[in-house]
Amino acid sequence: MRRRAGLRARAAALAAALVLLLPACTGPGPSPASPTAVTPGPGRPPPTRTFGPAPWLRDAVLYEVFVRSFADSNGNGVGDLDGITGRLDYLRGLGVTAIWLTPIHPSPSYHGYDVTDYLSVNPDFGTTQDLLELVEAAHARGMRVILDFVASHTSRYHPFFLDAYGNPDSPYSDWYLWKDPAHVTYQSFFGNESMPSVNHQTEAANRYFIDVARHWMDLDGDGDYTDGIDGFRCDYALGSPHAFWKELRAALKALNPEVLLLGEVWVEDPVTQAPYFEDEFDALFDFPLYHVLQGSPEVAGDGLLGGGGFVSRLVNVVEEQHEVFPPHAVLVRFAGNHDTDRVASEVRGDEARMRLAAALVATAGGIPMLYYGDEVGLRGHKGNGPFYDEYRREPMPWTASGRGGGTPDWFADRRFDRPWDGVSVEEQDGDPGSLLNFYRHLYQVRAASPALRDGDYELLASAPEDVWAFWRWTDDQVVSVLLNFGTDPATVRLDAARAPGPVVDQPVDLLTGRPVHLRGGAVRLNPAGVLLLDWTP
């Protein structure tokens, strides 16, 4: 009862704090209800203060949830927050420790990246109370919840934009980037007029977005910023200046040093990413490595996972990251997300290569990220119209029939998922040899292996050209990881004398628990084969 009263008091205080009353306005579309105002926050510390990464991040396993597609709790065909709460034990059994929710705010689109009210929950997904209960349930299981944070642009139907559109005298006139004095043409996200770009040279706009983040960090309004949202995945970080991210970091870390700031800096080279680790983000998505694995996000099968590309490019990317990133840098490794073709489509349904992708993400160092549905082999690649990215964001197949059991059905047009195709949680759950249970076992192995979670890295230089082979080790464990991206068997020679620590003569395969017999100091790998060899005495 006290928590619900706190929510009501919080809402009343926010409403009372609205000092900029929006006049009636005209614009490029109908005007929605005004968003709740943000309570001005306390003075922020200077951006020169340095904060380390969130300590819990080092052992994290991140899972991306496209909320509309994940789990439907009320049978209306749309995934929702209560549906996620009901699947927390499934996620914990998968090894997940942190959940990233794609935008949960009101929006005119199905994906939600054009926000109309940053301080509310999309009614399709539930209420703020539902979010609070999700966070409490996750925390009770030792799990974290992070939200998508879209600060580079708003919806063109956001009241601030509607007030400023065609109205240079608007109090929000300087919040957007206009191309003409009349304020009827404007810069937008990749030319998409539904997402006008925010002008981060305007301090009032920056204060607004910082206070939005503060709001979600204190869901129950009790002044404790450690029991709300645990962090933010910062969408299109390239679209906002470095100064804004530094200011955001200083403000949020002063409230809760363990809050996570995860940046989407989508570039192919580590050098461009490096400045974002300078008092801006705890972690960045590893897009340079992703591009080697998957190739073009628009073309299936042209990357290393699909049989194209070269392991040497992957090795070079990792080596460059070690050279240019600061010691505190954390990378989130992934093989796909909501903007890319799914792994199952990228490898043309080859389950051995799906397992190879899973093993790479789990063992390469940094924080592994799973995109919902990849653990059962859900397919999806970009369409040619009238639907495009929807195919990459299809409903999670909980049941064999593709109906009921929490499976959303908001998108049913020519879906890749088919009834009784083997690609569902129901069909794979009890099968020890299934892809789903491979994922579960893989992350159990990772959780029990300090070398794989947070060990050092050293390339095993003698490996064949199609094999990425490297050592991972701590003071307590030595593991060699062997990943064969080739289409032919490969023989890898292992020189124990060059191991980074004391080793045994006969290593153990961590995935099977069985000793591996080396012949002449070498081991044979099948095409798309994976070996995780524990050499610890």
Coordinates of C-alpha atoms in Angstrom, one line a residue:
M1 CA 0.0 0.0 0.0
R2 CA 2.8 2.4 0.8
R3 CA 4.3 1.9 -2.6
R4 CA 1.1 2.5 -4.4
A5 CA 0.6 5.7 -2.4
G6 CA 4.1 6.8 -3.3
L7 CA 3.2 6.4 -7.0
R8 CA 0.1 8.5 -6.6
A9 CA 2.1 11.2 -4.8
R10 CA 4.8 11.1 -7.4
A11 CA 2.3 11.6 -10.2
A12 CA 0.6 14.5 -8.4
A13 CA 4.0 16.2 -7.8
L14 CA 5.0 15.8 -11.4
A15 CA 1.7 17.2 -12.6
A16 CA 2.0 20.1 -10.3
A17 CA 5.5 20.9 -11.6
L18 CA 4.3 21.7 -15.1
V19 CA 5.3 25.3 -15.7
L20 CA 5.3 25.4 -19.5
L21 CA 1.6 25.2 -20.5
L22 CA 1.3 24.1 -24.1
P23 CA -0.9 26.4 -26.2
A24 CA -3.3 25.1 -28.8
C25 CA -1.1 24.4 -31.8
T26 CA -1.2 23.1 -35.3
G27 CA 1.4 20.8 -36.9
P28 CA 2.0 17.8 -39.1
G29 CA -0.6 15.6 -37.3
P30 CA -3.1 15.3 -34.5
S31 CA -2.0 16.5 -31.0
P32 CA -1.9 13.8 -28.4
A33 CA -2.4 14.3 -24.7
S34 CA 0.3 16.4 -23.0
P35 CA 3.0 14.4 -21.4
T36 CA 3.6 14.6 -17.7
A37 CA 6.1 17.2 -16.7
V38 CA 9.4 16.4 -15.1
T39 CA 10.2 17.5 -11.6
P40 CA 13.4 19.6 -11.8
G41 CA 16.3 17.7 -10.4
P42 CA 18.9 18.8 -7.9
G43 CA 22.1 20.5 -9.1
R44 CA 24.2 18.1 -11.2
P45 CA 27.9 17.6 -10.4
P46 CA 30.4 18.9 -12.9
P47 CA 31.0 16.6 -15.9
T48 CA 34.7 16.3 -15.1
R49 CA 34.0 13.8 -12.3
T50 CA 35.0 10.3 -13.2
F51 CA 32.8 7.2 -12.5
G52 CA 33.8 3.6 -13.1
P53 CA 31.6 1.0 -14.8
A54 CA 28.7 -0.5 -13.0
P55 CA 30.3 -3.3 -10.9
W56 CA 27.5 -5.8 -11.6
L57 CA 28.2 -5.5 -15.3
R58 CA 31.3 -7.7 -15.3
D59 CA 29.3 -10.9 -14.7
A60 CA 26.2 -9.9 -16.7
V61 CA 24.4 -11.8 -19.4
L62 CA 22.1 -9.4 -21.3
Y63 CA 18.9 -10.4 -23.1
E64 CA 17.1 -8.1 -25.5
V65 CA 13.3 -8.1 -25.3
F66 CA 11.3 -6.6 -28.1
V67 CA 8.4 -5.9 -25.7
R68 CA 5.5 -6.2 -28.2
S69 CA 6.7 -9.6 -29.4
F70 CA 7.9 -11.3 -26.3
A71 CA 5.0 -12.5 -24.0
D72 CA 1.3 -11.8 -24.0
S73 CA -0.2 -12.0 -20.5
N74 CA -3.8 -11.1 -21.2
G75 CA -4.5 -12.7 -24.6
N76 CA -4.9 -9.5 -26.6
G77 CA -2.1 -10.5 -29.0
V78 CA 0.4 -7.9 -27.8
G79 CA 3.4 -8.6 -25.6
D80 CA 3.4 -6.7 -22.3
L81 CA 5.2 -6.0 -19.1
D82 CA 3.3 -8.6 -17.1
G83 CA 4.2 -11.2 -19.7
I84 CA 7.9 -10.5 -19.1
T85 CA 7.4 -10.7 -15.4
G86 CA 5.8 -14.1 -15.9
R87 CA 8.8 -15.3 -17.9
L88 CA 11.6 -14.2 -15.5
D89 CA 12.2 -17.8 -14.3
Y90 CA 12.5 -18.9 -17.9
L91 CA 15.1 -16.2 -18.5
R92 CA 17.0 -17.0 -15.3
G93 CA 17.1 -20.6 -16.3
L94 CA 18.7 -19.5 -19.6
G95 CA 21.4 -17.8 -17.6
V96 CA 20.2 -14.2 -18.1
T97 CA 21.0 -11.7 -15.4
A98 CA 19.9 -8.4 -17.1
I99 CA 17.0 -7.6 -19.4
W100 CA 17.0 -4.8 -22.0
L101 CA 13.5 -3.6 -22.9
T102 CA 12.9 -1.8 -26.2
P103 CA 11.0 1.4 -25.8
I104 CA 8.0 1.1 -23.5
H105 CA 6.6 4.6 -23.9
P106 CA 3.6 5.8 -25.8
S107 CA 4.3 6.0 -29.5
P108 CA 2.4 6.0 -32.8
S109 CA 4.6 3.2 -34.2
Y110 CA 4.8 -0.5 -33.4
H111 CA 8.5 -0.3 -32.5
G112 CA 8.3 2.7 -30.2
Y113 CA 11.4 4.6 -31.1
D114 CA 9.3 7.7 -31.9
V115 CA 8.2 8.6 -28.4
T116 CA 5.3 10.9 -27.7
D117 CA 5.5 10.8 -23.8
Y118 CA 8.8 9.9 -22.1
L119 CA 7.2 9.7 -18.6
S120 CA 4.5 7.2 -19.3
V121 CA 4.1 3.6 -20.2
N122 CA 2.5 2.6 -23.5
P123 CA -1.0 1.3 -22.5
D124 CA -0.4 -1.6 -24.9
F125 CA 2.3 -2.8 -22.5
G126 CA 0.7 -2.0 -19.2
T127 CA 1.2 0.7 -16.5
T128 CA 3.9 2.2 -14.4
Q129 CA 2.8 -0.1 -11.6
D130 CA 3.3 -3.1 -13.9
L131 CA 6.8 -1.9 -14.6
L132 CA 7.5 -1.4 -10.9
E133 CA 6.4 -5.0 -10.2
L134 CA 8.5 -6.3 -13.1
V135 CA 11.6 -4.5 -11.6
E136 CA 10.8 -5.8 -8.1
A137 CA 10.4 -9.4 -9.3
A138 CA 13.6 -9.2 -11.3
H139 CA 15.6 -7.8 -8.4
A140 CA 14.2 -10.5 -6.2
R141 CA 15.9 -13.0 -8.6
G142 CA 19.2 -11.1 -8.8
M143 CA 18.4 -9.7 -12.2
R144 CA 18.6 -6.2 -13.6
V145 CA 16.3 -4.2 -15.9
I146 CA 17.4 -1.5 -18.3
L147 CA 15.3 0.7 -20.6
D148 CA 15.8 2.0 -24.0
F149 CA 16.6 5.7 -23.8
V150 CA 15.9 7.7 -27.0
A151 CA 17.4 11.2 -26.7
S152 CA 18.5 12.0 -30.2
H153 CA 15.0 12.4 -31.6
T154 CA 11.3 12.4 -30.5
S155 CA 8.1 11.6 -32.3
R156 CA 6.8 14.4 -34.6
Y157 CA 3.6 14.0 -32.6
H158 CA 5.4 14.8 -29.3
P159 CA 3.7 17.9 -27.8
F160 CA 6.9 19.8 -27.7
F161 CA 7.5 19.3 -31.4
L162 CA 3.9 20.1 -32.2
D163 CA 4.1 23.3 -30.3
A164 CA 7.3 24.3 -32.1
Y165 CA 6.3 23.3 -35.6
G166 CA 5.5 26.4 -37.6
N167 CA 5.9 28.4 -34.5
P168 CA 9.3 30.1 -34.0
D169 CA 8.0 31.8 -30.8
S170 CA 7.4 28.4 -29.1
P171 CA 9.2 27.8 -25.8
Y172 CA 10.4 24.6 -27.5
S173 CA 11.6 26.3 -30.6
D174 CA 15.3 25.7 -29.8
W175 CA 14.7 22.1 -28.9
Y176 CA 14.8 20.9 -32.5
L177 CA 17.0 21.5 -35.6
W178 CA 15.1 23.5 -38.2
K179 CA 16.0 24.0 -41.8
D180 CA 14.0 27.2 -42.4
P181 CA 13.0 30.3 -40.4
A182 CA 9.3 29.3 -40.4
H183 CA 10.1 26.0 -38.6
V184 CA 8.2 23.8 -41.1
T185 CA 11.2 21.8 -42.4
Y186 CA 13.6 20.1 -40.0
Q187 CA 16.4 17.6 -39.5
S188 CA 15.4 14.1 -38.6
F189 CA 16.7 10.6 -37.8
F190 CA 18.1 9.4 -41.2
G191 CA 15.7 11.6 -43.0
N192 CA 12.6 9.9 -41.4
E193 CA 10.2 12.8 -40.8
S194 CA 8.4 10.9 -38.1
M195 CA 11.5 11.4 -35.9
P196 CA 12.6 15.0 -35.7
S197 CA 16.2 15.5 -34.3
V198 CA 16.7 17.0 -30.9
N199 CA 19.0 20.1 -30.6
H200 CA 21.4 19.2 -27.8
Q201 CA 22.9 22.6 -27.9
T202 CA 19.8 23.7 -25.9
E203 CA 20.4 23.2 -22.2
A204 CA 16.7 23.0 -21.4
A205 CA 16.4 20.0 -23.7
N206 CA 19.3 18.3 -22.1
R207 CA 17.9 18.9 -18.6
Y208 CA 14.6 17.4 -19.7
F209 CA 16.2 14.2 -20.9
I210 CA 18.4 13.9 -17.9
D211 CA 15.3 14.3 -15.6
V212 CA 13.5 11.7 -17.7
A213 CA 16.2 9.2 -16.8
R214 CA 16.1 10.2 -13.1
H215 CA 12.3 9.6 -13.2
W216 CA 12.7 6.0 -14.2
M217 CA 15.5 5.4 -11.7
D218 CA 13.0 6.2 -8.9
L219 CA 9.9 4.3 -9.9
D220 CA 8.2 4.5 -6.6
G221 CA 9.1 8.1 -5.9
D222 CA 10.7 7.5 -2.5
G223 CA 13.9 9.3 -3.3
D224 CA 15.9 6.0 -3.5
Y225 CA 17.5 5.8 -6.9
T226 CA 18.9 2.3 -6.4
D227 CA 15.6 0.3 -6.5
G228 CA 14.2 1.5 -9.8
I229 CA 15.5 1.0 -13.4
D230 CA 19.1 -0.3 -13.4
G231 CA 20.3 1.5 -16.5
F232 CA 19.7 2.7 -20.0
R233 CA 20.5 1.4 -23.5
C234 CA 21.2 4.8 -25.2
D235 CA 19.8 4.6 -28.7
Y236 CA 21.7 6.1 -31.6
A237 CA 24.4 7.6 -29.5
L238 CA 26.0 9.1 -32.6
G239 CA 23.0 11.4 -32.8
S240 CA 23.8 13.3 -29.6
P241 CA 27.0 15.1 -28.8
H242 CA 29.7 13.9 -26.5
A243 CA 29.0 16.8 -24.1
F244 CA 25.4 15.6 -23.5
W245 CA 26.5 12.0 -22.7
K246 CA 29.1 13.3 -20.3
E247 CA 26.5 15.5 -18.5
L248 CA 24.0 12.6 -18.4
R249 CA 26.6 10.2 -16.9
A250 CA 27.7 12.7 -14.2
A251 CA 24.1 13.3 -13.2
L252 CA 23.0 9.7 -13.1
K253 CA 26.1 8.3 -11.5
A254 CA 25.8 10.9 -8.7
L255 CA 22.4 9.4 -7.9
N256 CA 23.4 5.7 -8.3
P257 CA 27.0 4.8 -9.1
E258 CA 25.8 1.3 -10.3
V259 CA 23.4 2.6 -12.9
L260 CA 24.4 1.2 -16.4
L261 CA 24.9 3.4 -19.4
L262 CA 25.2 1.3 -22.5
G263 CA 25.8 3.1 -25.8
E264 CA 24.7 2.2 -29.3
V265 CA 27.6 3.5 -31.3
W266 CA 27.0 1.8 -34.6
V267 CA 30.3 2.1 -36.4
E268 CA 32.6 -0.5 -37.9
D269 CA 35.9 0.7 -36.4
P270 CA 37.1 0.7 -32.8
V271 CA 38.9 4.0 -33.1
T272 CA 35.6 5.9 -33.6
Q273 CA 34.1 4.1 -30.6
A274 CA 37.0 4.8 -28.2
P275 CA 36.1 8.4 -27.2
Y276 CA 32.7 7.2 -26.0
F277 CA 34.5 5.5 -23.1
E278 CA 35.8 8.8 -21.8
D279 CA 33.3 9.6 -19.0
E280 CA 30.3 8.7 -21.2
F281 CA 29.4 5.0 -21.3
D282 CA 30.1 2.0 -19.1
A283 CA 29.8 -0.3 -22.1
L284 CA 29.3 -0.2 -25.9
F285 CA 27.8 -2.7 -28.2
D286 CA 30.6 -4.4 -30.2
F287 CA 29.5 -3.4 -33.7
P288 CA 32.9 -3.8 -35.3
L289 CA 32.9 -7.5 -34.3
Y290 CA 29.3 -7.9 -35.3
H291 CA 30.1 -6.6 -38.9
V292 CA 32.7 -9.3 -39.3
L293 CA 30.3 -12.0 -38.1
Q294 CA 27.3 -10.9 -40.0
G295 CA 28.6 -8.8 -42.9
S296 CA 25.9 -6.3 -44.1
P297 CA 22.8 -6.1 -41.8
E298 CA 20.8 -6.0 -45.1
V299 CA 22.2 -9.2 -46.7
A300 CA 22.0 -12.7 -45.3
G301 CA 25.0 -15.1 -45.5
D302 CA 27.8 -12.6 -46.4
G303 CA 29.6 -12.6 -43.1
L304 CA 31.9 -15.0 -41.3
L305 CA 29.0 -16.9 -39.6
G306 CA 27.4 -17.6 -43.0
G307 CA 30.6 -18.9 -44.5
G308 CA 32.0 -15.7 -46.0
G309 CA 34.7 -13.4 -44.7
F310 CA 38.0 -14.2 -42.9
V311 CA 38.9 -15.1 -39.4
S312 CA 41.9 -12.7 -39.7
R313 CA 39.5 -9.8 -39.9
L314 CA 37.9 -10.8 -36.6
V315 CA 41.3 -11.3 -35.0
N316 CA 42.4 -7.8 -36.2
V317 CA 39.3 -6.2 -34.8
V318 CA 39.9 -7.7 -31.4
E319 CA 43.5 -6.8 -31.4
E320 CA 42.7 -3.2 -32.3
Q321 CA 40.2 -3.0 -29.5
H322 CA 42.8 -4.0 -27.0
E323 CA 45.1 -1.3 -28.4
V324 CA 42.7 1.7 -28.5
F325 CA 40.2 1.1 -25.7
P326 CA 41.0 2.1 -22.1
P327 CA 41.4 -0.6 -19.5
H328 CA 37.9 0.0 -18.0
A329 CA 36.2 -0.4 -21.4
V330 CA 33.4 -3.1 -21.5
L331 CA 32.0 -4.5 -24.8
V332 CA 28.7 -6.1 -25.3
R333 CA 29.2 -9.0 -27.7
F334 CA 26.2 -10.0 -29.9
A335 CA 25.4 -11.8 -33.1
G336 CA 22.2 -9.9 -33.9
N337 CA 19.5 -7.6 -32.5
H338 CA 16.2 -6.0 -33.5
D339 CA 17.8 -4.0 -36.4
T340 CA 19.6 -7.0 -38.0
D341 CA 18.8 -10.2 -39.8
R342 CA 18.5 -13.1 -37.3
V343 CA 21.3 -15.6 -36.8
A344 CA 19.1 -18.5 -38.0
S345 CA 18.5 -16.7 -41.3
E346 CA 22.1 -15.5 -41.6
V347 CA 23.3 -19.1 -41.5
R348 CA 20.5 -20.4 -43.6
G349 CA 19.1 -22.6 -40.9
D350 CA 22.4 -24.4 -40.1
E351 CA 22.0 -25.3 -36.4
A352 CA 25.7 -26.1 -36.0
R353 CA 26.5 -22.5 -37.0
M354 CA 23.8 -21.2 -34.6
R355 CA 25.6 -23.0 -31.9
L356 CA 28.9 -21.6 -33.1
A357 CA 27.5 -18.1 -32.9
A358 CA 26.2 -18.7 -29.4
A359 CA 29.6 -20.1 -28.3
L360 CA 31.5 -17.1 -29.7
V361 CA 29.3 -14.6 -28.0
A362 CA 29.6 -16.5 -24.7
T363 CA 33.4 -16.9 -24.7
A364 CA 35.0 -14.0 -26.5
G365 CA 35.1 -11.8 -23.5
G366 CA 33.0 -8.8 -22.6
I367 CA 29.2 -9.1 -21.9
P368 CA 27.2 -11.6 -24.0
M369 CA 23.9 -10.4 -25.3
L370 CA 21.1 -12.7 -26.6
Y371 CA 18.3 -11.5 -28.8
Y372 CA 15.0 -13.0 -27.8
G373 CA 14.1 -16.1 -29.9
D374 CA 17.6 -16.8 -31.0
E375 CA 17.9 -19.5 -28.4
V376 CA 15.3 -21.5 -30.2
G377 CA 16.4 -20.7 -33.7
L378 CA 13.7 -18.1 -34.6
R379 CA 14.3 -17.0 -38.2
G380 CA 13.9 -13.5 -39.7
H381 CA 15.4 -11.2 -42.2
K382 CA 14.4 -7.8 -43.6
G383 CA 11.4 -7.8 -46.0
N384 CA 10.9 -5.9 -49.2
G385 CA 7.5 -4.4 -48.2
P386 CA 4.9 -3.7 -47.1
F387 CA 6.7 -5.0 -44.0
Y388 CA 10.4 -4.6 -43.3
D389 CA 11.9 -4.9 -39.9
E390 CA 8.8 -6.7 -38.6
Y391 CA 10.2 -10.0 -39.8
R392 CA 13.3 -9.4 -37.5
R393 CA 10.9 -8.8 -34.6
E394 CA 8.4 -11.6 -34.9
P395 CA 6.5 -12.9 -31.9
M396 CA 8.4 -15.3 -29.5
P397 CA 7.3 -18.9 -30.3
W398 CA 6.4 -20.2 -26.9
T399 CA 4.1 -23.0 -28.2
A400 CA 4.5 -25.5 -31.0
S401 CA 1.3 -24.4 -32.6
G402 CA 2.3 -20.8 -32.6
R403 CA -0.9 -19.9 -30.7
G404 CA -1.8 -19.3 -27.1
G405 CA 0.5 -20.0 -24.2
G406 CA 1.7 -16.3 -24.1
T407 CA 2.7 -16.2 -27.8
P408 CA 1.8 -12.7 -29.2
D409 CA 0.0 -12.6 -32.5
W410 CA 0.2 -8.8 -33.4
F411 CA 2.1 -9.7 -36.5
A412 CA 1.0 -12.7 -38.5
D413 CA 1.5 -11.7 -42.1
R414 CA 3.8 -14.3 -43.9
R415 CA 5.8 -14.9 -40.7
F416 CA 8.9 -17.0 -40.8
D417 CA 7.8 -19.0 -37.8
R418 CA 5.4 -21.9 -38.7
P419 CA 3.4 -24.2 -36.5
W420 CA 5.1 -27.4 -35.5
D421 CA 8.4 -26.5 -37.2
G422 CA 10.6 -27.4 -34.2
V423 CA 11.2 -23.7 -33.5
S424 CA 9.5 -23.1 -30.2
V425 CA 10.1 -23.3 -26.5
E426 CA 7.5 -26.0 -26.1
E427 CA 9.1 -28.3 -28.7
Q428 CA 12.7 -27.8 -27.4
D429 CA 12.3 -27.5 -23.7
G430 CA 12.4 -31.2 -22.8
D431 CA 14.8 -32.2 -25.6
P432 CA 18.4 -32.5 -24.2
G433 CA 19.9 -32.1 -27.7
S434 CA 17.9 -29.0 -28.6
L435 CA 19.3 -25.6 -29.4
L436 CA 17.5 -24.1 -26.4
N437 CA 19.2 -26.6 -24.0
F438 CA 22.5 -26.0 -25.7
Y439 CA 22.1 -22.3 -24.7
R440 CA 21.2 -23.2 -21.2
H441 CA 24.2 -25.5 -20.8
L442 CA 26.6 -23.1 -22.4
Y443 CA 25.7 -20.3 -20.0
Q444 CA 25.9 -22.7 -17.0
V445 CA 29.4 -23.5 -18.2
R446 CA 30.2 -19.8 -18.5
A447 CA 28.8 -19.0 -15.1
A448 CA 31.1 -21.7 -13.6
S449 CA 34.2 -20.6 -15.5
P450 CA 35.9 -17.5 -14.3
A451 CA 38.3 -17.6 -17.3
L452 CA 35.4 -17.3 -19.7
R453 CA 33.6 -14.6 -17.7
D454 CA 36.4 -12.2 -17.0
G455 CA 39.7 -13.8 -18.0
D456 CA 42.5 -12.4 -20.0
Y457 CA 42.8 -13.0 -23.8
E458 CA 45.6 -14.2 -25.9
L459 CA 45.5 -15.4 -29.5
L460 CA 46.7 -18.9 -30.3
A461 CA 48.6 -17.9 -33.4
S462 CA 49.2 -21.4 -34.8
A463 CA 45.6 -22.1 -35.7
P464 CA 44.4 -22.7 -39.3
E465 CA 43.0 -19.7 -41.1
D466 CA 39.4 -20.7 -40.6
V467 CA 39.7 -21.2 -36.9
W468 CA 39.7 -18.6 -34.2
A469 CA 41.6 -20.1 -31.3
F470 CA 42.6 -18.2 -28.2
W471 CA 43.4 -18.6 -24.5
R472 CA 41.2 -17.2 -21.7
W473 CA 42.7 -17.4 -18.2
T474 CA 42.6 -16.2 -14.7
D475 CA 44.9 -17.1 -11.7
D476 CA 42.5 -20.0 -11.1
Q477 CA 41.7 -21.4 -14.5
V478 CA 43.1 -21.8 -18.0
V479 CA 40.8 -22.4 -21.0
S480 CA 41.5 -22.6 -24.7
V481 CA 38.6 -21.7 -27.0
L482 CA 38.5 -23.2 -30.5
L483 CA 35.9 -22.1 -33.0
N484 CA 35.9 -23.4 -36.6
F485 CA 34.2 -21.1 -39.1
G486 CA 35.2 -23.2 -42.1
T487 CA 33.2 -25.7 -44.1
D488 CA 35.9 -28.3 -43.7
P489 CA 37.3 -30.1 -40.7
A490 CA 40.4 -28.4 -39.2
T491 CA 43.3 -29.6 -37.1
V492 CA 44.5 -27.3 -34.3
R493 CA 47.9 -27.8 -32.7
L494 CA 48.0 -26.9 -29.1
D495 CA 51.4 -26.2 -27.5
A496 CA 50.9 -26.6 -23.8
A497 CA 54.3 -25.1 -23.2
R498 CA 53.0 -21.7 -24.4
A499 CA 49.9 -21.8 -22.2
P500 CA 49.5 -18.7 -20.0
G501 CA 49.7 -20.7 -16.8
P502 CA 50.2 -24.2 -15.4
V503 CA 48.2 -26.8 -17.4
V504 CA 47.5 -30.5 -17.3
D505 CA 48.5 -33.0 -20.0
Q506 CA 44.9 -33.9 -20.9
P507 CA 42.3 -31.1 -21.0
V508 CA 38.6 -31.5 -20.4
D509 CA 35.9 -30.4 -22.8
L510 CA 33.8 -28.0 -20.7
L511 CA 30.7 -28.7 -22.9
T512 CA 30.7 -32.4 -22.5
G513 CA 32.7 -32.9 -19.3
R514 CA 34.9 -35.5 -21.0
P515 CA 38.7 -35.6 -21.4
V516 CA 40.0 -34.8 -24.8
H517 CA 42.8 -37.0 -26.2
L518 CA 45.3 -35.0 -28.1
R519 CA 47.2 -36.8 -30.9
G520 CA 50.6 -35.4 -31.4
G521 CA 49.5 -32.3 -29.4
A522 CA 46.7 -31.6 -31.9
V523 CA 42.9 -31.8 -31.9
R524 CA 40.4 -32.1 -34.8
L525 CA 37.5 -29.8 -35.1
N526 CA 34.4 -30.4 -37.3
P527 CA 33.0 -27.7 -39.6
A528 CA 31.4 -25.1 -37.4
G529 CA 32.8 -27.0 -34.4
V530 CA 33.3 -25.7 -30.9
L531 CA 35.7 -26.8 -28.3
L532 CA 36.2 -25.2 -24.8
L533 CA 39.2 -27.0 -23.3
D534 CA 39.9 -26.6 -19.6
W535 CA 43.6 -27.1 -18.8
T536 CA 43.4 -26.2 -15.2
P537 CA 45.5 -28.6 -13.0

